[in-house]
C-alpha cells in the first residue's frame, strides 16, 4: 500500500498540471491585428509568460496611432496567470491619495466587460478591460482621450 503522505502531493501536482493546461488561453499576434483607420506603429510582439512552475500564458504588445496622431499602446495578456483576474464591480471612483501622484480611477461596465479607466496627470489615460475567457486588454496613451481608447478597444474586440 502506498502511504497517504506520498499520494496527496502527487495528486495535487497532477491536478495543478491539469488545471494549468485547462486554463491556458492561446493568444497570438492576431489578438492585436492591423486595423482599418488606425496606423500600426509596430508589429505585434509576443512574449510567452513562463515560470519554473510552467507556462502561465502569453503577453502580446503593439502600438497604434489614431487619425488625430495620438499614440496608443495596447497589451493583451491571456492564460492561467490572468484567468481569474477581473476588475472590481462597476461604479467605484477613487484616487491614489495621499501617497500617490494624483491618479484617479473609475470602474464601469464596458461592452459587457468590467473595466477600469485610470487618469494619471503625468502619464495620461489607461483603459483596462477584463475579458471573460480571453484575458486582460490594456490600452494606454499619454495624449489620447477616453473616446479614442474606447474606439480602439471596440476595433480590437470587433465590437463597434
mmCIF file of C-alpha atoms in Angstrom:
data_model
loop_
_atom_site.group_PDB
_atom_site.id
_atom_site.type_symbol
_atom_site.label_atom_id
_atom_site.label_comp_id
_atom_site.label_asym_id
_atom_site.label_seq_id
_atom_site.Cartn_x
_atom_site.Cartn_y
_atom_site.Cartn_z
ATOM 1 C CA UNK A 1 0.000 0.000 0.000
ATOM 2 C CA UNK A 2 1.258 3.496 -0.865
ATOM 3 C CA UNK A 3 1.500 5.843 2.139
ATOM 4 C CA UNK A 4 -1.036 8.685 2.071
ATOM 5 C CA UNK A 5 1.738 11.236 2.629
ATOM 6 C CA UNK A 6 3.077 10.320 -0.848
ATOM 7 C CA UNK A 7 -0.275 10.133 -2.628
ATOM 8 C CA UNK A 8 -1.575 13.555 -1.623
ATOM 9 C CA UNK A 9 1.343 15.616 -3.092
ATOM 10 C CA UNK A 10 1.238 13.554 -6.287
ATOM 11 C CA UNK A 11 -2.494 14.111 -6.718
ATOM 12 C CA UNK A 12 -2.074 17.836 -6.025
ATOM 13 C CA UNK A 13 0.689 18.100 -8.634
ATOM 14 C CA UNK A 14 -1.418 16.250 -11.226
ATOM 15 C CA UNK A 15 -4.425 18.460 -10.515
ATOM 16 C CA UNK A 16 -2.371 21.654 -10.826
ATOM 17 C CA UNK A 17 -0.869 20.464 -14.119
ATOM 18 C CA UNK A 18 -4.349 19.670 -15.456
ATOM 19 C CA UNK A 19 -5.820 22.967 -14.227
ATOM 20 C CA UNK A 20 -2.986 24.968 -15.770
ATOM 21 C CA UNK A 21 -3.455 23.258 -19.119
ATOM 22 C CA UNK A 22 -7.223 23.697 -18.958
ATOM 23 C CA UNK A 23 -6.978 27.448 -18.305
ATOM 24 C CA UNK A 24 -4.281 28.144 -20.896
ATOM 25 C CA UNK A 25 -5.866 30.507 -23.391
ATOM 26 C CA UNK A 26 -3.906 30.764 -26.620
ATOM 27 C CA UNK A 27 -3.202 34.293 -27.758
ATOM 28 C CA UNK A 28 -1.457 35.028 -30.994
ATOM 29 C CA UNK A 29 -0.279 38.219 -32.691
ATOM 30 C CA UNK A 30 -3.700 38.295 -34.386
ATOM 31 C CA UNK A 31 -5.098 39.359 -30.999
ATOM 32 C CA UNK A 32 -3.778 42.838 -31.863
ATOM 33 C CA UNK A 33 -4.318 42.994 -35.642
ATOM 34 C CA UNK A 34 -3.824 45.685 -38.271
ATOM 35 C CA UNK A 35 -6.972 47.798 -38.070
ATOM 36 C CA UNK A 36 -8.687 49.878 -40.722
ATOM 37 C CA UNK A 37 -8.495 53.566 -39.803
ATOM 38 C CA UNK A 38 -5.561 53.032 -37.431
ATOM 39 C CA UNK A 39 -1.854 53.166 -38.189
ATOM 40 C CA UNK A 40 0.116 50.249 -36.773
ATOM 41 C CA UNK A 41 3.387 51.638 -35.436
ATOM 42 C CA UNK A 42 4.877 48.228 -34.686
ATOM 43 C CA UNK A 43 4.389 44.572 -35.406
ATOM 44 C CA UNK A 44 2.817 42.599 -32.578
ATOM 45 C CA UNK A 45 5.408 41.490 -30.032
ATOM 46 C CA UNK A 46 4.500 38.173 -28.428
ATOM 47 C CA UNK A 47 6.162 37.069 -25.199
ATOM 48 C CA UNK A 48 5.428 33.727 -23.556
ATOM 49 C CA UNK A 49 4.940 34.035 -19.802
ATOM 50 C CA UNK A 50 6.829 31.138 -18.282
ATOM 51 C CA UNK A 51 7.920 30.384 -14.749
ATOM 52 C CA UNK A 52 9.694 27.437 -13.137
ATOM 53 C CA UNK A 53 6.226 26.020 -12.448
ATOM 54 C CA UNK A 54 5.272 26.110 -16.137
ATOM 55 C CA UNK A 55 3.551 28.096 -18.844
ATOM 56 C CA UNK A 56 1.454 30.941 -17.424
ATOM 57 C CA UNK A 57 0.169 32.449 -20.655
ATOM 58 C CA UNK A 58 1.024 34.915 -23.382
ATOM 59 C CA UNK A 59 1.636 38.658 -23.499
ATOM 60 C CA UNK A 60 1.080 40.486 -26.815
ATOM 61 C CA UNK A 61 2.004 44.188 -27.266
ATOM 62 C CA UNK A 62 1.512 46.614 -30.143
ATOM 63 C CA UNK A 63 1.434 50.367 -30.754
ATOM 64 C CA UNK A 64 -1.216 52.168 -32.816
ATOM 65 C CA UNK A 65 -1.786 55.772 -33.923
ATOM 66 C CA UNK A 66 -5.255 57.241 -34.467
ATOM 67 C CA UNK A 67 -6.247 59.820 -37.094
ATOM 68 C CA UNK A 68 -5.579 62.657 -34.607
ATOM 69 C CA UNK A 69 -1.975 61.475 -34.204
ATOM 70 C CA UNK A 70 -2.323 60.023 -30.694
ATOM 71 C CA UNK A 71 -0.110 57.030 -29.952
ATOM 72 C CA UNK A 72 -1.871 54.226 -28.047
ATOM 73 C CA UNK A 73 -0.034 51.251 -26.578
ATOM 74 C CA UNK A 74 -2.056 48.006 -26.442
ATOM 75 C CA UNK A 75 -1.266 44.965 -24.298
ATOM 76 C CA UNK A 76 -3.201 41.690 -24.225
ATOM 77 C CA UNK A 77 -2.454 39.124 -21.515
ATOM 78 C CA UNK A 78 -4.053 35.686 -21.532
ATOM 79 C CA UNK A 79 -3.554 32.379 -19.793
ATOM 80 C CA UNK A 80 -3.689 30.973 -16.287
ATOM 81 C CA UNK A 81 -1.801 33.962 -14.847
ATOM 82 C CA UNK A 82 -4.758 36.269 -15.572
ATOM 83 C CA UNK A 83 -7.591 33.746 -15.969
ATOM 84 C CA UNK A 84 -9.210 34.760 -12.689
ATOM 85 C CA UNK A 85 -8.390 38.483 -12.817
ATOM 86 C CA UNK A 86 -11.336 40.805 -13.020
ATOM 87 C CA UNK A 87 -11.934 44.451 -12.351
ATOM 88 C CA UNK A 88 -13.882 45.475 -9.245
ATOM 89 C CA UNK A 89 -17.622 45.934 -9.616
ATOM 90 C CA UNK A 90 -18.802 48.925 -11.684
ATOM 91 C CA UNK A 91 -19.411 52.282 -10.027
ATOM 92 C CA UNK A 92 -16.266 52.695 -7.938
ATOM 93 C CA UNK A 93 -14.409 56.021 -8.135
ATOM 94 C CA UNK A 94 -11.224 56.812 -6.297
ATOM 95 C CA UNK A 95 -7.737 58.249 -6.307
ATOM 96 C CA UNK A 96 -4.293 57.287 -5.092
ATOM 97 C CA UNK A 97 -4.119 59.977 -2.395
ATOM 98 C CA UNK A 98 -2.412 60.627 -0.059
ATOM 99 C CA UNK A 99 0.674 58.705 -1.213
ATOM 100 C CA UNK A 100 0.270 58.703 -4.995
ATOM 101 C CA UNK A 101 0.867 61.130 -7.822
ATOM 102 C CA UNK A 102 -2.675 62.361 -8.398
ATOM 103 C CA UNK A 103 -4.107 59.413 -10.342
ATOM 104 C CA UNK A 104 -7.856 58.926 -10.385
ATOM 105 C CA UNK A 105 -9.765 55.855 -11.475
ATOM 106 C CA UNK A 106 -13.272 54.637 -12.045
ATOM 107 C CA UNK A 107 -14.706 51.198 -12.668
ATOM 108 C CA UNK A 108 -17.520 50.552 -15.102
ATOM 109 C CA UNK A 109 -19.074 48.029 -17.425
ATOM 110 C CA UNK A 110 -17.796 48.297 -20.992
ATOM 111 C CA UNK A 111 -19.467 46.289 -23.774
ATOM 112 C CA UNK A 112 -20.266 43.541 -21.278
ATOM 113 C CA UNK A 113 -16.779 43.568 -19.723
ATOM 114 C CA UNK A 114 -15.618 45.001 -16.417
ATOM 115 C CA UNK A 115 -13.338 47.991 -16.995
ATOM 116 C CA UNK A 116 -11.030 50.372 -15.150
ATOM 117 C CA UNK A 117 -10.306 53.832 -16.566
ATOM 118 C CA UNK A 118 -7.323 55.452 -14.896
ATOM 119 C CA UNK A 119 -6.123 59.040 -15.410
ATOM 120 C CA UNK A 120 -2.567 59.866 -14.357
ATOM 121 C CA UNK A 121 -1.587 63.546 -14.642
ATOM 122 C CA UNK A 122 1.916 62.923 -15.991
ATOM 123 C CA UNK A 123 1.284 59.685 -17.906
ATOM 124 C CA UNK A 124 -2.168 60.021 -19.481
ATOM 125 C CA UNK A 125 -5.085 57.606 -19.621
ATOM 126 C CA UNK A 126 -5.295 53.836 -19.453
ATOM 127 C CA UNK A 127 -8.295 51.607 -20.054
ATOM 128 C CA UNK A 128 -8.062 48.045 -18.705
ATOM 129 C CA UNK A 129 -10.703 45.505 -19.721
ATOM 130 C CA UNK A 130 -11.355 42.164 -18.040
ATOM 131 C CA UNK A 131 -12.411 39.897 -20.916
ATOM 132 C CA UNK A 132 -14.100 36.730 -19.620
ATOM 133 C CA UNK A 133 -12.410 33.699 -21.140
ATOM 134 C CA UNK A 134 -9.955 35.825 -23.121
ATOM 135 C CA UNK A 135 -7.702 37.606 -20.648
ATOM 136 C CA UNK A 136 -6.974 41.263 -19.987
ATOM 137 C CA UNK A 137 -6.651 44.058 -22.565
ATOM 138 C CA UNK A 138 -4.971 47.330 -21.550
ATOM 139 C CA UNK A 139 -4.831 50.455 -23.728
ATOM 140 C CA UNK A 140 -2.585 53.353 -22.632
ATOM 141 C CA UNK A 141 -1.791 56.769 -24.068
ATOM 142 C CA UNK A 142 -0.201 59.989 -22.827
ATOM 143 C CA UNK A 143 -2.305 62.087 -25.243
ATOM 144 C CA UNK A 144 -5.424 60.193 -26.380
ATOM 145 C CA UNK A 145 -8.792 60.856 -24.783
ATOM 146 C CA UNK A 146 -11.248 58.319 -23.393
ATOM 147 C CA UNK A 147 -13.219 58.199 -26.661
ATOM 148 C CA UNK A 148 -10.068 57.212 -28.584
ATOM 149 C CA UNK A 149 -9.265 54.414 -26.123
ATOM 150 C CA UNK A 150 -12.862 53.176 -26.367
ATOM 151 C CA UNK A 151 -12.752 53.290 -30.175
ATOM 152 C CA UNK A 152 -9.533 51.269 -30.321
ATOM 153 C CA UNK A 153 -10.921 48.751 -27.845
ATOM 154 C CA UNK A 154 -14.041 48.342 -29.992
ATOM 155 C CA UNK A 155 -11.931 47.806 -33.117
ATOM 156 C CA UNK A 156 -9.615 45.274 -31.452
ATOM 157 C CA UNK A 157 -12.522 43.333 -29.999
ATOM 158 C CA UNK A 158 -14.590 43.797 -33.177
ATOM 159 C CA UNK A 159 -17.477 45.191 -31.124
ATOM 160 C CA UNK A 160 -18.343 48.558 -32.678
#
